[in-house]
Coordinates of N, CA and C in Angstrom, one line a residue:
Chain A
E217 N 9.2 52.4 61.9 CA 8.5 51.2 61.5 C 8.2 50.4 62.7
V218 N 7.0 50.0 62.8 CA 6.6 49.1 63.9 C 7.2 47.7 63.7
Q219 N 7.9 47.2 64.8 CA 8.4 45.9 64.7 C 8.0 45.2 66.0
L220 N 7.6 43.9 65.8 CA 7.2 43.1 67.0 C 7.9 41.8 66.8
L221 N 8.7 41.4 67.8 CA 9.6 40.2 67.6 C 9.2 39.2 68.8
E222 N 8.5 38.1 68.4 CA 8.2 37.2 69.4 C 9.3 36.2 69.7
S223 N 9.4 35.6 70.9 CA 10.4 34.6 71.2 C 9.8 33.8 72.3
G224 N 10.5 32.6 72.6 CA 10.1 31.8 73.7 C 9.3 30.6 73.3
G225 N 9.0 30.4 72.1 CA 8.2 29.2 71.7 C 9.1 28.0 71.7
G226 N 8.5 26.9 71.5 CA 9.3 25.6 71.4 C 8.4 24.4 71.8
L227 N 9.1 23.3 72.0 CA 8.4 22.1 72.3 C 8.3 21.9 73.9
V228 N 7.1 21.6 74.3 CA 6.9 21.5 75.8 C 6.0 20.3 76.0
Q229 N 6.2 19.6 77.1 CA 5.4 18.4 77.4 C 4.0 18.9 77.9
P230 N 3.0 18.0 77.7 CA 1.7 18.4 78.3 C 1.8 18.6 79.8
G231 N 1.1 19.6 80.3 CA 1.2 20.0 81.7 C 2.3 21.0 82.0
G232 N 3.2 21.2 81.0 CA 4.3 22.1 81.2 C 4.0 23.6 81.1
S233 N 5.0 24.4 81.2 CA 4.9 25.8 81.1 C 5.8 26.4 80.1
L234 N 5.5 27.6 79.7 CA 6.3 28.3 78.7 C 6.0 29.8 78.9
R235 N 7.1 30.6 78.7 CA 6.8 32.1 78.7 C 7.2 32.7 77.4
L236 N 6.3 33.3 76.7 CA 6.5 34.0 75.5 C 6.8 35.4 75.7
S237 N 7.7 36.0 74.9 CA 8.0 37.4 75.0 C 7.8 38.0 73.6
C238 N 7.5 39.3 73.6 CA 7.3 40.1 72.4 C 8.1 41.4 72.6
A239 N 9.2 41.6 71.9 CA 9.9 42.8 72.0 C 9.4 43.8 70.9
A240 N 9.0 45.0 71.4 CA 8.4 46.0 70.5 C 9.4 47.1 70.2
S241 N 9.3 47.7 69.0 CA 10.0 48.9 68.6 C 9.3 49.6 67.5
G242 N 9.7 50.9 67.4 CA 9.2 51.7 66.3 C 7.9 52.5 66.7
F243 N 7.5 52.4 67.9 CA 6.4 53.1 68.4 C 6.5 53.3 69.9
T244 N 5.7 54.1 70.5 CA 5.7 54.4 71.9 C 4.9 53.2 72.6
F245 N 5.6 52.2 73.0 CA 5.0 51.0 73.5 C 4.0 51.3 74.6
S246 N 4.4 52.1 75.5 CA 3.5 52.4 76.7 C 2.2 53.1 76.4
S247 N 2.0 53.4 75.2 CA 0.8 54.2 74.8 C -0.3 53.3 74.2
Y248 N 0.0 52.0 74.0 CA -0.9 51.2 73.2 C -1.2 49.8 73.9
A249 N -2.4 49.4 73.8 CA -2.8 48.1 74.3 C -2.2 47.1 73.3
M250 N -2.0 45.9 73.8 CA -1.4 44.8 73.1 C -2.2 43.5 73.2
S251 N -2.0 42.6 72.2 CA -2.8 41.4 72.2 C -1.9 40.2 71.8
W252 N -2.3 39.0 72.2 CA -1.8 37.8 71.6 C -3.0 37.1 70.9
V253 N -2.7 36.6 69.7 CA -3.6 35.8 68.9 C -2.9 34.6 68.4
R254 N -3.6 33.4 68.4 CA -2.9 32.2 68.1 C -3.6 31.5 66.9
Q255 N -2.8 30.7 66.2 CA -3.3 30.0 65.1 C -2.8 28.5 65.1
A256 N -3.7 27.6 65.4 CA -3.3 26.2 65.3 C -3.0 25.8 63.9
P257 N -2.1 24.8 63.8 CA -1.7 24.4 62.4 C -2.8 24.1 61.5
G258 N -2.8 24.8 60.4 CA -3.8 24.7 59.3 C -5.2 25.2 59.7
K259 N -5.3 26.0 60.8 CA -6.6 26.5 61.3 C -6.6 28.0 61.2
G260 N -7.8 28.5 61.7 CA -8.0 30.0 61.7 C -7.4 30.7 62.9
L261 N -7.7 31.9 63.0 CA -7.2 32.8 64.1 C -8.1 32.7 65.3
E262 N -7.4 32.7 66.5 CA -8.1 32.7 67.8 C -7.5 33.8 68.7
W263 N -8.3 34.8 69.1 CA -7.8 35.8 70.0 C -7.6 35.1 71.4
V264 N -6.4 35.4 72.0 CA -6.0 34.8 73.3 C -6.2 35.7 74.5
S265 N -5.6 36.9 74.3 CA -5.5 37.8 75.5 C -5.1 39.2 75.1
S266 N -5.5 40.2 75.9 CA -5.2 41.5 75.6 C -4.9 42.3 76.9
I267 N -4.1 43.3 76.8 CA -3.7 44.1 78.0 C -3.7 45.6 77.7
G268 N -4.1 46.4 78.6 CA -4.1 47.8 78.5 C -2.7 48.4 78.4
D269 N -2.7 49.7 78.0 CA -1.3 50.3 77.8 C -0.5 50.4 79.1
S270 N -1.2 50.5 80.3 CA -0.4 50.6 81.5 C -0.3 49.3 82.3
G271 N -0.8 48.2 81.7 CA -0.8 46.9 82.3 C -2.1 46.4 82.8
S272 N -3.1 47.2 82.7 CA -4.4 46.8 83.0 C -5.4 47.6 82.2
P273 N -6.5 47.1 82.0 CA -7.0 45.7 82.4 C -6.4 44.7 81.5
T274 N -6.6 43.4 81.9 CA -6.3 42.3 81.1 C -7.5 41.5 80.8
Y275 N -7.5 40.9 79.6 CA -8.7 40.1 79.2 C -8.1 38.7 78.6
Y276 N -8.9 37.7 78.8 CA -8.5 36.4 78.4 C -9.7 35.7 77.7
A277 N -9.3 34.8 76.7 CA -10.3 33.9 76.2 C -10.6 32.8 77.2
D278 N -11.8 32.3 77.1 CA -12.2 31.3 78.1 C -11.3 30.1 78.0
S279 N -10.8 29.8 76.9 CA -9.9 28.6 76.7 C -8.6 28.7 77.4
V280 N -8.2 29.9 77.8 CA -6.9 30.1 78.5 C -7.0 30.7 79.9
R281 N -8.2 31.2 80.2 CA -8.3 31.9 81.5 C -8.0 31.0 82.6
G282 N -7.2 31.5 83.6 CA -6.8 30.7 84.7 C -5.5 29.9 84.5
R283 N -5.0 29.8 83.2 CA -3.8 29.1 82.9 C -2.7 30.1 82.3
F284 N -3.2 31.1 81.6 CA -2.3 32.0 81.0 C -2.3 33.4 81.7
T285 N -1.2 34.0 81.8 CA -1.1 35.4 82.4 C -0.4 36.3 81.5
L286 N -1.0 37.4 81.2 CA -0.4 38.4 80.3 C 0.1 39.6 81.1
S287 N 1.3 40.0 80.8 CA 1.9 41.2 81.5 C 2.7 41.9 80.5
R288 N 3.2 43.1 81.0 CA 4.1 43.9 80.1 C 5.0 44.7 81.0
D289 N 6.2 45.0 80.4 CA 7.2 45.8 81.1 C 7.4 47.0 80.2
N290 N 6.8 48.1 80.4 CA 6.9 49.3 79.6 C 8.3 49.9 79.6
S291 N 9.1 49.6 80.6 CA 10.5 50.1 80.6 C 11.4 49.3 79.7
K292 N 10.9 48.1 79.3 CA 11.7 47.3 78.4 C 11.0 47.1 77.1
N293 N 9.9 47.8 76.9 CA 9.1 47.6 75.6 C 8.8 46.2 75.3
T294 N 8.4 45.4 76.3 CA 8.3 44.0 76.1 C 7.0 43.5 76.7
L295 N 6.3 42.6 76.0 CA 5.1 42.0 76.3 C 5.4 40.5 76.7
Y296 N 4.7 40.0 77.7 CA 5.0 38.6 78.1 C 3.7 37.8 78.2
L297 N 3.7 36.5 77.9 CA 2.6 35.6 78.0 C 3.1 34.4 78.8
Q298 N 2.7 34.3 80.0 CA 3.1 33.1 80.8 C 2.0 32.1 80.6
M299 N 2.4 30.9 80.1 CA 1.5 29.8 79.8 C 1.7 28.6 80.7
N300 N 0.8 28.2 81.5 CA 0.9 27.1 82.4 C -0.1 26.0 82.0
S301 N 0.1 24.8 82.5 CA -0.8 23.7 82.3 C -1.1 23.5 80.8
L302 N -0.1 23.5 80.0 CA -0.3 23.4 78.6 C -0.8 22.1 78.2
S303 N -1.7 22.1 77.1 CA -2.2 20.8 76.6 C -2.0 20.9 75.1
A304 N -2.3 19.7 74.4 CA -2.1 19.7 73.0 C -2.9 20.7 72.2
E305 N -4.0 21.1 72.8 CA -4.9 22.1 72.2 C -4.3 23.5 72.2
D306 N -3.2 23.7 72.9 CA -2.5 25.0 72.9 C -1.4 25.0 71.8
T307 N -1.2 24.0 71.1 CA -0.3 24.0 70.0 C -0.7 24.9 68.9
A308 N 0.2 25.9 68.6 CA -0.2 26.9 67.7 C 1.0 27.9 67.4
I309 N 0.8 28.7 66.4 CA 1.7 29.9 66.3 C 1.1 31.0 67.1
Y310 N 1.8 31.6 67.9 CA 1.4 32.7 68.8 C 1.9 34.0 68.2
Y311 N 0.9 34.9 67.9 CA 1.3 36.2 67.3 C 1.1 37.3 68.4
C312 N 2.0 38.1 68.4 CA 1.9 39.3 69.2 C 1.4 40.4 68.3
A313 N 0.5 41.3 68.8 CA -0.1 42.3 68.0 C -0.3 43.6 68.7
K314 N 0.0 44.7 68.0 CA -0.2 46.0 68.6 C -1.6 46.5 68.3
R315 N -2.3 47.0 69.2 CA -3.6 47.6 69.0 C -3.4 49.1 68.5
G316 N -4.3 49.6 67.8 CA -4.2 51.0 67.4 C -5.1 51.9 68.2
T317 N -5.3 53.1 67.8 CA -6.2 54.0 68.4 C -7.6 53.4 68.2
V318 N -7.8 52.8 67.1 CA -9.0 52.0 66.9 C -8.7 50.6 67.5
P319 N -9.5 50.0 68.3 CA -9.1 48.8 69.0 C -9.1 47.5 68.2
V320 N -8.3 47.5 67.1 CA -8.1 46.3 66.3 C -6.6 46.0 66.4
E321 N -6.3 44.8 66.0 CA -4.9 44.3 65.9 C -4.2 44.9 64.7
E322 N -3.6 46.0 64.9 CA -3.2 46.9 63.8 C -1.9 46.4 63.1
Y323 N -0.9 45.9 64.0 CA 0.3 45.4 63.5 C 0.6 44.0 64.2
W324 N 1.2 43.1 63.4 CA 1.4 41.8 63.9 C 2.9 41.4 63.8
G325 N 3.4 40.6 64.8 CA 4.7 40.0 64.6 C 4.6 38.8 63.7
Q326 N 5.8 38.2 63.5 CA 5.8 37.0 62.6 C 5.4 35.7 63.4
G327 N 5.3 35.8 64.7 CA 4.8 34.6 65.4 C 5.9 33.7 65.9
T328 N 5.6 33.0 67.0 CA 6.4 32.0 67.5 C 5.6 30.7 67.7
L329 N 6.2 29.6 67.4 CA 5.5 28.3 67.4 C 5.6 27.6 68.7
V330 N 4.5 27.3 69.3 CA 4.5 26.5 70.5 C 3.9 25.1 70.2
T331 N 4.6 24.1 70.5 CA 4.2 22.7 70.3 C 4.1 22.0 71.6
V332 N 2.9 21.5 71.9 CA 2.8 20.7 73.2 C 2.6 19.3 72.8
S333 N 3.6 18.5 73.2 CA 3.6 17.1 72.8 C 4.6 16.3 73.7
S334 N 4.2 15.1 73.9 CA 5.1 14.2 74.7 C 6.1 13.4 73.8
Chain B
E271 N -21.0 34.7 73.0 CA -20.0 35.0 72.1 C -20.6 35.2 70.7
I272 N -20.1 36.2 69.9 CA -20.6 36.4 68.6 C -19.8 35.4 67.7
V273 N -20.5 34.6 66.9 CA -19.9 33.7 66.0 C -20.0 34.3 64.6
L274 N -18.9 34.3 63.9 CA -18.8 34.9 62.6 C -18.7 33.7 61.6
T275 N -19.5 33.7 60.6 CA -19.5 32.7 59.5 C -19.1 33.3 58.2
Q276 N -18.0 32.9 57.6 CA -17.6 33.4 56.4 C -18.0 32.5 55.2
S277 N -18.3 33.1 54.1 CA -18.6 32.3 52.9 C -18.1 33.0 51.6
P278 N -17.8 32.3 50.6 CA -17.6 30.8 50.6 C -16.3 30.4 51.3
G279 N -16.1 29.2 51.5 CA -14.9 28.7 52.1 C -13.7 29.0 51.2
T280 N -13.9 28.7 49.9 CA -12.9 29.0 48.9 C -13.5 29.7 47.7
L281 N -12.8 30.6 47.2 CA -13.2 31.4 46.0 C -12.1 31.2 45.0
S282 N -12.5 30.6 43.8 CA -11.5 30.4 42.7 C -11.7 31.4 41.6
L283 N -10.8 32.3 41.5 CA -10.9 33.4 40.5 C -9.6 33.6 39.8
S284 N -9.7 34.4 38.7 CA -8.6 34.7 37.9 C -8.1 36.2 38.2
P285 N -6.8 36.5 38.0 CA -6.4 37.9 38.2 C -7.2 38.8 37.3
G286 N -7.6 40.0 37.9 CA -8.4 40.9 37.2 C -9.9 40.8 37.5
E287 N -10.3 39.7 38.0 CA -11.7 39.5 38.4 C -12.0 40.1 39.7
R288 N -13.3 40.2 40.0 CA -13.9 40.8 41.2 C -14.1 39.7 42.2
A289 N -13.7 40.0 43.5 CA -14.0 39.0 44.5 C -14.9 39.6 45.5
T290 N -15.9 38.8 45.9 CA -16.9 39.2 46.9 C -16.9 38.2 48.1
L291 N -16.5 38.6 49.3 CA -16.4 37.7 50.4 C -17.4 38.2 51.4
S292 N -18.1 37.2 52.0 CA -19.2 37.5 53.0 C -18.8 37.1 54.4
C293 N -19.3 37.8 55.3 CA -19.1 37.5 56.8 C -20.4 37.8 57.5
R294 N -21.0 36.7 58.0 CA -22.3 36.9 58.7 C -22.1 36.6 60.2
A295 N -22.7 37.5 61.0 CA -22.6 37.4 62.5 C -23.8 36.8 63.1
S296 N -23.6 36.1 64.2 CA -24.7 35.4 64.9 C -25.6 36.4 65.6
Q297 N -25.1 37.6 65.8 CA -26.0 38.6 66.4 C -25.5 40.0 65.9
S298 N -26.3 41.0 66.0 CA -26.0 42.3 65.4 C -24.7 42.9 66.0
I299 N -23.9 43.4 65.1 CA -22.7 44.1 65.5 C -23.1 45.6 65.4
T300 N -23.4 46.2 66.6 CA -24.1 47.4 66.6 C -23.2 48.7 66.4
S301 N -21.9 48.5 66.6 CA -21.1 49.7 66.5 C -20.2 49.7 65.3
R302 N -20.5 49.0 64.3 CA -19.7 48.8 63.1 C -18.3 48.4 63.5
Y303 N -18.1 47.6 64.5 CA -16.8 47.2 64.9 C -16.5 45.8 64.2
L304 N -16.2 45.9 62.9 CA -16.0 44.8 62.1 C -14.7 45.1 61.3
A305 N -13.8 44.1 61.3 CA -12.5 44.3 60.6 C -12.2 43.1 59.7
W306 N -11.3 43.3 58.8 CA -10.9 42.3 57.9 C -9.4 42.2 57.9
Y307 N -8.9 41.0 57.8 CA -7.4 40.8 57.8 C -7.1 39.9 56.6
Q308 N -5.9 40.1 56.0 CA -5.4 39.2 54.9 C -4.2 38.4 55.5
Q309 N -4.2 37.1 55.1 CA -3.0 36.3 55.5 C -2.5 35.6 54.3
R310 N -1.3 36.0 53.8 CA -0.7 35.3 52.7 C 0.0 34.1 53.3
P311 N 0.3 33.1 52.4 CA 0.9 31.8 52.9 C 2.3 32.1 53.6
G312 N 2.4 31.5 54.8 CA 3.6 31.7 55.6 C 3.9 33.0 56.2
Q313 N 2.8 33.9 56.2 CA 3.0 35.2 56.7 C 2.0 35.4 57.8
A314 N 2.3 36.5 58.6 CA 1.4 36.9 59.7 C 0.2 37.6 59.0
P315 N -0.9 37.6 59.7 CA -2.1 38.4 59.2 C -1.7 39.9 59.1
R316 N -2.5 40.6 58.2 CA -2.3 42.0 58.0 C -3.7 42.7 58.1
L317 N -3.8 43.7 58.8 CA -5.1 44.5 58.9 C -5.4 45.1 57.5
L318 N -6.6 44.9 57.0 CA -7.0 45.5 55.8 C -8.0 46.6 56.0
M319 N -9.1 46.3 56.8 CA -10.2 47.2 57.0 C -10.6 47.2 58.4
Y320 N -11.1 48.3 58.9 CA -11.7 48.4 60.2 C -12.9 49.3 60.2
G321 N -13.7 49.2 61.2 CA -15.0 50.0 61.2 C -15.8 49.7 60.0
V322 N -15.8 48.5 59.5 CA -16.5 48.1 58.3 C -15.9 48.5 57.0
F323 N -15.7 49.9 56.9 CA -15.4 50.4 55.5 C -14.1 51.2 55.5
N324 N -13.4 51.3 56.6 CA -12.2 52.1 56.6 C -10.9 51.3 56.3
R325 N -10.2 51.7 55.2 CA -9.0 51.0 54.9 C -7.8 51.3 55.8
A326 N -7.1 50.3 56.2 CA -5.9 50.5 57.0 C -4.8 51.2 56.2
T327 N -3.8 51.7 56.9 CA -2.7 52.4 56.3 C -2.1 51.5 55.2
G328 N -2.0 52.1 54.0 CA -1.3 51.4 52.9 C -2.1 50.4 52.1
I329 N -3.3 50.3 52.4 CA -4.2 49.3 51.7 C -4.7 50.0 50.5
P330 N -4.6 49.4 49.3 CA -5.0 50.0 48.1 C -6.5 50.1 48.0
D331 N -7.0 51.0 47.1 CA -8.5 51.3 47.1 C -9.2 50.2 46.3
R332 N -8.6 49.2 45.8 CA -9.4 48.1 45.2 C -10.1 47.3 46.3
F333 N -9.6 47.5 47.5 CA -10.3 46.8 48.7 C -11.4 47.7 49.2
S334 N -12.6 47.2 49.4 CA -13.6 48.0 50.0 C -14.5 47.1 50.9
G335 N -15.0 47.7 52.0 CA -15.9 47.0 52.9 C -17.3 47.6 53.0
S336 N -18.2 46.8 53.3 CA -19.6 47.3 53.4 C -20.4 46.4 54.3
G337 N -21.6 46.8 54.6 CA -22.5 46.0 55.5 C -22.9 46.7 56.8
S338 N -23.8 46.1 57.4 CA -24.2 46.5 58.8 C -25.0 45.4 59.4
G339 N -25.2 45.6 60.7 CA -26.0 44.6 61.4 C -25.3 43.2 61.5
T340 N -25.8 42.3 60.8 CA -25.2 40.9 60.8 C -24.5 40.5 59.5
D341 N -24.6 41.3 58.5 CA -24.1 40.9 57.2 C -23.1 41.9 56.6
F342 N -21.9 41.4 56.4 CA -20.8 42.3 55.9 C -20.1 41.7 54.7
T343 N -19.5 42.6 53.9 CA -18.9 42.1 52.7 C -17.5 42.8 52.5
L344 N -16.5 42.0 52.1 CA -15.3 42.6 51.6 C -15.2 42.4 50.1
T345 N -15.0 43.4 49.4 CA -14.9 43.3 47.9 C -13.5 43.7 47.5
I346 N -13.0 42.9 46.6 CA -11.7 43.3 45.9 C -12.1 43.5 44.5
S347 N -11.9 44.7 44.0 CA -12.5 45.1 42.7 C -11.8 44.4 41.5
R348 N -10.5 44.3 41.6 CA -9.8 43.6 40.5 C -8.6 42.9 41.1
L349 N -8.6 41.6 41.1 CA -7.6 40.8 41.8 C -6.2 41.0 41.2
E350 N -5.3 41.3 42.1 CA -3.9 41.3 41.7 C -3.3 40.0 42.2
P351 N -2.1 39.6 41.6 CA -1.5 38.3 42.0 C -1.3 38.3 43.5
E352 N -0.9 39.4 44.2 CA -0.6 39.4 45.6 C -1.9 39.3 46.5
D353 N -3.1 39.3 45.9 CA -4.3 39.3 46.7 C -4.8 37.8 46.9
F354 N -4.1 36.9 46.3 CA -4.5 35.5 46.5 C -4.0 35.1 47.9
A355 N -4.9 34.9 48.8 CA -4.6 34.7 50.2 C -5.8 34.2 51.0
V356 N -5.7 34.1 52.3 CA -6.9 33.9 53.1 C -7.3 35.1 53.8
Y357 N -8.6 35.4 53.9 CA -9.2 36.6 54.5 C -10.0 36.2 55.7
Y358 N -9.8 36.9 56.8 CA -10.6 36.7 58.0 C -11.4 38.0 58.4
C359 N -12.6 37.8 58.8 CA -13.3 38.9 59.4 C -13.2 38.8 60.9
Q360 N -13.3 39.9 61.6 CA -13.2 39.9 63.1 C -14.2 40.9 63.6
Q361 N -14.9 40.6 64.7 CA -15.7 41.5 65.3 C -15.1 41.9 66.6
Y362 N -15.1 43.2 66.9 CA -14.5 43.7 68.2 C -15.6 44.5 68.9
D363 N -16.8 44.2 68.6 CA -17.9 44.9 69.3 C -18.2 44.3 70.7
K364 N -18.2 43.0 70.8 CA -18.5 42.4 72.1 C -17.3 41.5 72.5
S365 N -17.1 41.4 73.8 CA -16.1 40.5 74.3 C -16.6 39.1 74.5
P366 N -15.9 38.0 74.1 CA -14.6 38.1 73.5 C -14.6 38.4 72.0
R367 N -13.6 39.2 71.6 CA -13.6 39.4 70.1 C -13.4 38.1 69.4
S368 N -13.9 38.0 68.2 CA -13.9 36.7 67.5 C -13.6 36.9 66.1
F369 N -13.1 35.8 65.5 CA -12.7 35.8 64.0 C -13.7 34.8 63.3
G370 N -13.9 35.1 62.0 CA -14.5 34.1 61.2 C -13.5 33.0 60.9
Q371 N -13.9 31.9 60.2 CA -13.1 30.8 59.9 C -12.2 31.0 58.7
G372 N -12.4 32.1 58.0 CA -11.6 32.4 56.8 C -12.2 32.0 55.5
T373 N -11.9 32.8 54.5 CA -12.2 32.5 53.1 C -10.8 32.5 52.3
K374 N -10.6 31.5 51.6 CA -9.4 31.4 50.8 C -9.7 31.8 49.4
V375 N -9.0 32.8 48.9 CA -9.1 33.2 47.5 C -7.9 32.6 46.7
E376 N -8.2 31.7 45.8 CA -7.2 31.0 45.1 C -7.3 31.3 43.6
I377 N -6.1 31.1 43.0 CA -6.1 31.3 41.5 C -6.8 30.2 40.8
K378 N -7.7 30.6 39.9 CA -8.4 29.6 39.1 C -7.6 29.1 38.0

């Protein structure tokens, strides 16, 4: 069974940083691309970033490019999202998602809440 | 960026009724790279359909997808209580991939 467990969310001040983690199990992590998708409170879904199975290539939404960095450690079956220069607009639930052989977000974790506020 | 517009915003129906959800793209999605997701309250999204008409693993056959070009439809043939949720379409044809704003299917 595919399991994705996000962690690292919390309350951070504007301008601050946070690193999210996603621990994966139940599949061969190193064989699949991964994504982060976020959802602001009461809003829809926004794709944030994706990474290839070996760690490249990486892709970012314009809204986070230059501030967020996506990486993975295939030896630890873990995905990371380093978020810098956070603003209130980054407040959201951040979902980790596994891509399939078809490049869609096939499985999702339960999400971790990031709140940017002073 | 391809903008996806879903309609209606809210669909009020009774269990057993048919639901028809629309997703319109601002430009043609040429490779049938269109997916649908379901999100129940308090839960993560779940993949329903990909490649327009392919059901994801474990999705019942009351869900079907159709369309091409700029107009796509998700149909739920007979609503079950667990189908009342928010549905999002997503295009993965062009980068950046994008989602529609969602259609809420609520109990009438």
